Coordinates of C-alpha atoms in Angstrom, one line a residue:
M1 CA 2.4 10.2 -24.8
N2 CA -0.7 9.5 -22.8
R3 CA -0.7 10.1 -19.5
N4 CA -4.3 9.1 -18.5
F5 CA -4.2 5.0 -17.0
S6 CA -6.1 2.4 -15.4
T7 CA -5.5 -0.9 -13.5
E8 CA -6.9 -3.1 -10.8
A9 CA -6.3 -2.2 -7.9
I10 CA -7.2 -1.7 -3.7
I11 CA -7.2 0.6 -1.9
L12 CA -4.6 0.0 1.0
S13 CA -4.9 3.0 3.5
I14 CA -5.9 7.1 3.2
K15 CA -4.1 9.7 4.9
S16 CA -5.4 13.5 4.8
S17 CA -3.5 15.1 3.3
G18 CA -4.2 19.2 2.9
E19 CA -7.5 20.6 3.9
N20 CA -9.6 18.9 1.1
N21 CA -7.2 16.2 -0.2
S22 CA -6.0 12.3 0.8
T23 CA -3.2 10.8 0.2
V24 CA -4.3 7.3 -1.0
T25 CA -1.9 4.1 -1.5
L26 CA -3.1 1.9 -3.9
L27 CA -2.2 -1.6 -4.1
T28 CA -2.3 -2.7 -8.0
K29 CA -2.3 -5.4 -10.2
S30 CA 0.2 -4.4 -13.0
N31 CA 2.4 -1.5 -11.3
G32 CA 2.2 -2.8 -7.4
I33 CA 2.3 0.2 -4.9
L34 CA 1.4 3.3 -5.4
Y35 CA 0.5 6.8 -4.0
A36 CA -1.7 8.2 -5.9
T37 CA -3.7 12.0 -4.9
L38 CA -7.8 12.3 -4.2
Y39 CA -8.9 15.6 -4.7
G40 CA -12.3 17.3 -3.2
G41 CA -14.4 17.5 -0.1
P42 CA -15.6 15.5 2.3
K43 CA -19.1 15.2 0.0
S44 CA -17.6 14.5 -2.9
K45 CA -18.6 11.5 -5.1
M46 CA -14.9 9.8 -5.2
K47 CA -14.6 10.2 -1.8
S48 CA -17.2 8.0 -0.7
L49 CA -16.1 5.4 -3.7
V50 CA -12.2 5.5 -2.3
T51 CA -12.9 4.0 0.8
T52 CA -10.2 1.4 2.5
W53 CA -10.4 -1.9 1.5
N54 CA -12.9 -1.0 -1.7
S55 CA -11.4 -2.6 -5.2
G56 CA -12.1 -2.5 -8.5
V57 CA -10.6 -0.6 -11.2
I58 CA -8.6 2.8 -10.9
Y59 CA -8.1 5.6 -12.9
L60 CA -5.0 8.0 -12.9
Y61 CA -3.3 11.0 -14.7
E62 CA 0.2 10.9 -14.3
N63 CA 0.7 15.0 -13.7
P64 CA 4.4 15.7 -15.4
T65 CA 4.7 19.0 -13.4
V66 CA 4.0 17.8 -9.9
K67 CA 5.5 14.3 -10.6
G68 CA 3.1 12.5 -8.9
L69 CA -0.5 10.5 -9.6
K70 CA -4.0 12.0 -9.5
I71 CA -7.1 9.6 -9.1
T72 CA -9.7 10.6 -11.7
D73 CA -12.4 7.9 -11.8
F74 CA -13.0 4.6 -9.7
D75 CA -15.0 1.3 -10.8
V76 CA -15.8 -0.3 -7.4
K77 CA -16.3 -3.9 -8.1
N78 CA -16.1 -5.4 -4.3
Y79 CA -16.9 -2.9 -1.1
H80 CA -15.4 -5.5 1.5
S81 CA -18.3 -3.8 3.6
S82 CA -18.2 -6.9 6.6
F83 CA -14.1 -5.3 7.7
S84 CA -15.4 -2.3 9.5
Q85 CA -17.5 -4.2 11.2
N86 CA -15.5 -7.4 12.6
L87 CA -12.5 -6.0 14.9
F88 CA -10.5 -9.7 13.5
K89 CA -11.2 -8.4 9.6
L90 CA -10.1 -5.2 9.9
W91 CA -6.8 -6.2 11.8
A92 CA -6.1 -9.0 9.7
A93 CA -6.6 -6.8 6.4
S94 CA -4.4 -4.1 7.6
L95 CA -1.9 -6.9 8.1
V96 CA -2.3 -7.7 4.9
A97 CA -1.8 -4.5 3.5
E98 CA 1.4 -3.5 5.9
I99 CA 3.1 -6.7 4.3
S100 CA 2.4 -6.0 0.5
I101 CA 3.0 -2.2 1.6
K102 CA 6.9 -3.8 3.1
T103 CA 7.9 -6.4 0.7
K104 CA 6.8 -3.9 -2.1
C105 CA 4.6 -7.1 -3.1
A106 CA 7.3 -9.5 -3.3
G107 CA 8.8 -8.4 -6.6
S108 CA 5.9 -10.3 -7.9
N109 CA 3.1 -7.4 -8.5
E110 CA 0.5 -9.4 -10.3
Q111 CA 0.4 -12.3 -8.1
C112 CA 0.6 -9.9 -5.0
F113 CA -1.8 -8.8 -5.9
N114 CA -4.0 -12.2 -7.0
L115 CA -2.9 -13.7 -3.5
V116 CA -4.8 -10.6 -1.3
S117 CA -7.3 -10.0 -3.5
G118 CA -8.0 -13.7 -2.6
F119 CA -8.1 -13.2 0.4
L120 CA -9.5 -10.3 0.9
D121 CA -12.9 -11.2 -1.2
G122 CA -12.7 -14.5 0.5
L123 CA -12.6 -12.6 4.2
E124 CA -15.8 -10.6 3.5
L125 CA -17.2 -13.6 2.8
V126 CA -16.7 -16.1 5.8
N127 CA -16.9 -15.6 9.3
E128 CA -14.3 -16.1 12.1
E129 CA -13.0 -18.5 12.3
Q130 CA -13.0 -19.3 8.9
G131 CA -11.1 -15.6 8.3
K132 CA -8.7 -17.7 10.9
L133 CA -7.6 -20.5 9.4
G134 CA -7.8 -18.0 6.1
L135 CA -5.2 -15.4 7.3
I136 CA -2.5 -18.1 7.8
R137 CA -3.0 -20.1 4.5
F138 CA -2.8 -16.7 2.8
L139 CA 1.2 -16.1 4.9
W140 CA 2.0 -19.6 3.7
R141 CA 1.3 -18.8 -0.1
Y142 CA 2.7 -15.4 0.6
L143 CA 6.3 -16.8 2.0
E144 CA 6.7 -19.1 -1.1
L145 CA 5.9 -15.4 -3.2
M146 CA 9.0 -13.8 -0.7
G147 CA 10.8 -17.0 -1.8
I148 CA 11.6 -18.0 1.8
Q149 CA 8.8 -20.6 2.7
P150 CA 10.2 -24.0 3.8
S151 CA 9.7 -27.2 2.9
A152 CA 6.8 -28.5 4.4
H153 CA 7.6 -32.2 2.8
D154 CA 10.7 -33.3 4.6
C155 CA 12.5 -33.1 7.7
G156 CA 15.5 -30.3 7.0
G157 CA 17.7 -32.2 9.1
C158 CA 17.5 -36.3 8.1
G159 CA 16.4 -35.8 4.9
E160 CA 13.2 -38.3 5.8
S161 CA 9.3 -37.2 4.5
F162 CA 6.9 -36.3 7.3
F163 CA 4.3 -38.9 5.4
D164 CA 6.8 -41.7 6.2
Q165 CA 5.0 -44.4 8.2
Q166 CA 8.4 -43.8 10.9
F167 CA 6.6 -40.6 11.1
E168 CA 2.7 -41.8 12.0
N169 CA 3.5 -42.0 16.0
H170 CA 5.8 -38.6 15.8
N171 CA 3.2 -36.2 16.9
I172 CA 5.7 -33.5 17.8
S173 CA 7.7 -32.0 15.0
Y174 CA 9.8 -28.6 15.0
Y175 CA 10.8 -25.6 13.0
N176 CA 14.4 -25.1 13.3
V177 CA 15.7 -21.3 13.3
N178 CA 18.6 -20.9 12.5
E179 CA 18.0 -23.7 9.6
N180 CA 14.9 -21.6 8.2
C181 CA 13.3 -26.0 8.1
F182 CA 11.2 -27.8 9.5
T183 CA 12.6 -31.2 11.4
C184 CA 11.7 -34.2 13.0
S185 CA 11.1 -34.8 16.3
D186 CA 15.0 -37.2 16.9
C187 CA 16.6 -34.7 14.8
G188 CA 15.0 -31.8 17.0
G189 CA 15.0 -28.0 17.1
N190 CA 14.0 -24.2 18.7
I191 CA 10.2 -24.3 18.0
P192 CA 7.8 -27.7 18.9
I193 CA 5.2 -27.6 16.2
K194 CA 2.3 -30.4 15.6
T195 CA 3.6 -33.0 12.5
S196 CA -0.2 -32.7 11.8
A197 CA 0.0 -28.9 11.3
I198 CA 3.2 -29.6 8.9
K199 CA 1.0 -31.5 7.1
Y200 CA -1.5 -28.6 6.9
L201 CA 0.7 -26.5 5.4
W202 CA 2.3 -29.1 2.6
A203 CA -1.4 -29.7 2.0
I204 CA -1.8 -25.4 1.8
S205 CA 1.1 -26.0 -1.4
V206 CA -0.3 -28.8 -3.3
L207 CA -4.1 -29.2 -3.0
Q208 CA -6.8 -26.5 -4.4
P209 CA -7.9 -24.0 -2.6
A210 CA -11.4 -25.3 -2.2
E211 CA -10.2 -29.0 -1.1
V212 CA -7.5 -27.3 1.9
R213 CA -10.7 -25.3 3.3
K214 CA -11.9 -28.9 4.5
I215 CA -9.4 -29.4 5.7
Q216 CA -9.7 -29.0 9.0
I217 CA -6.7 -28.3 12.5
D218 CA -6.9 -27.9 16.2
E219 CA -6.6 -25.1 18.1
E220 CA -2.8 -25.9 19.1
A221 CA -1.7 -26.5 15.6
Y222 CA -3.5 -23.1 14.5
F223 CA -1.1 -20.8 17.5
Q224 CA 1.5 -22.8 16.6
I225 CA 1.4 -22.3 12.6
K226 CA 0.3 -18.8 13.5
Q227 CA 3.4 -18.3 15.6
V228 CA 6.2 -20.1 13.0
V229 CA 4.8 -17.7 9.9
F230 CA 4.2 -14.7 11.5
F231 CA 8.0 -15.3 12.5
L232 CA 9.3 -16.1 9.2
I233 CA 7.5 -13.2 7.6
E234 CA 8.8 -10.4 10.5
H235 CA 12.3 -12.2 10.4
S236 CA 12.7 -11.9 6.7
L237 CA 11.7 -8.4 7.7
E238 CA 14.2 -7.7 10.2
Q239 CA 11.3 -5.3 12.2
K240 CA 8.6 -5.8 13.7
L241 CA 4.7 -5.6 12.1
N242 CA 2.7 -2.8 13.6
S243 CA -0.5 -5.1 13.0
I244 CA 0.8 -7.5 14.4
E245 CA 1.9 -6.0 17.4
T246 CA -1.0 -3.9 17.9
G247 CA -3.7 -6.7 17.3
V248 CA -2.3 -9.0 19.6
G249 CA -5.0 -10.3 21.3
I250 CA -6.9 -9.9 17.4
L251 CA -5.3 -12.3 15.0

């Protein structure tokens, strides 16, 4: 049996293990979350390549004796160097990594990898304000992967479409925590959210990413969407996310 294999991977975290070794958390396209050991001192070539947020093709050896994985090589394709220079980008990447690990890729390794890879690559190219919208777009799409994304087209109470003409003058709608749905102003709910914000979420679901990036939303709608998506993910996990808790004021 061939114990050597390779896969597309993103380095999510690195922790020291022993005097010169490290335990590396990988998000891989074929196997989801993997933990592998990187051997060697700080001056080794591999230490400089295997750095948090780097992505590319990782080469692994499955050691039958210790029942663990060893990193033998890493062909880096993307370095994401701007993350270390911007606090928002760093915390946003950390949040995405934490969600991927704690949800175990939401049971869909390849889809999770593609979402995370696309987000990190995009985050590298944009400024902080663009990155903030990119983060809520990622989280909204990830909620679909988790199977808990509420419909952003119809009111969960009366069933009417938020795009019907009768709702044109209804600026405020709601998110209903108990039913995990958006509701119109007539049906009411727990968390107020602009109807325009709900329509933006619908656009994320149905339009091409390039088209969605052209849509602008105001600051209030942005914060309302962020409140809802953060709540949904933490509620589904039944725990607080460290990245959100420590990143207050940054994310």
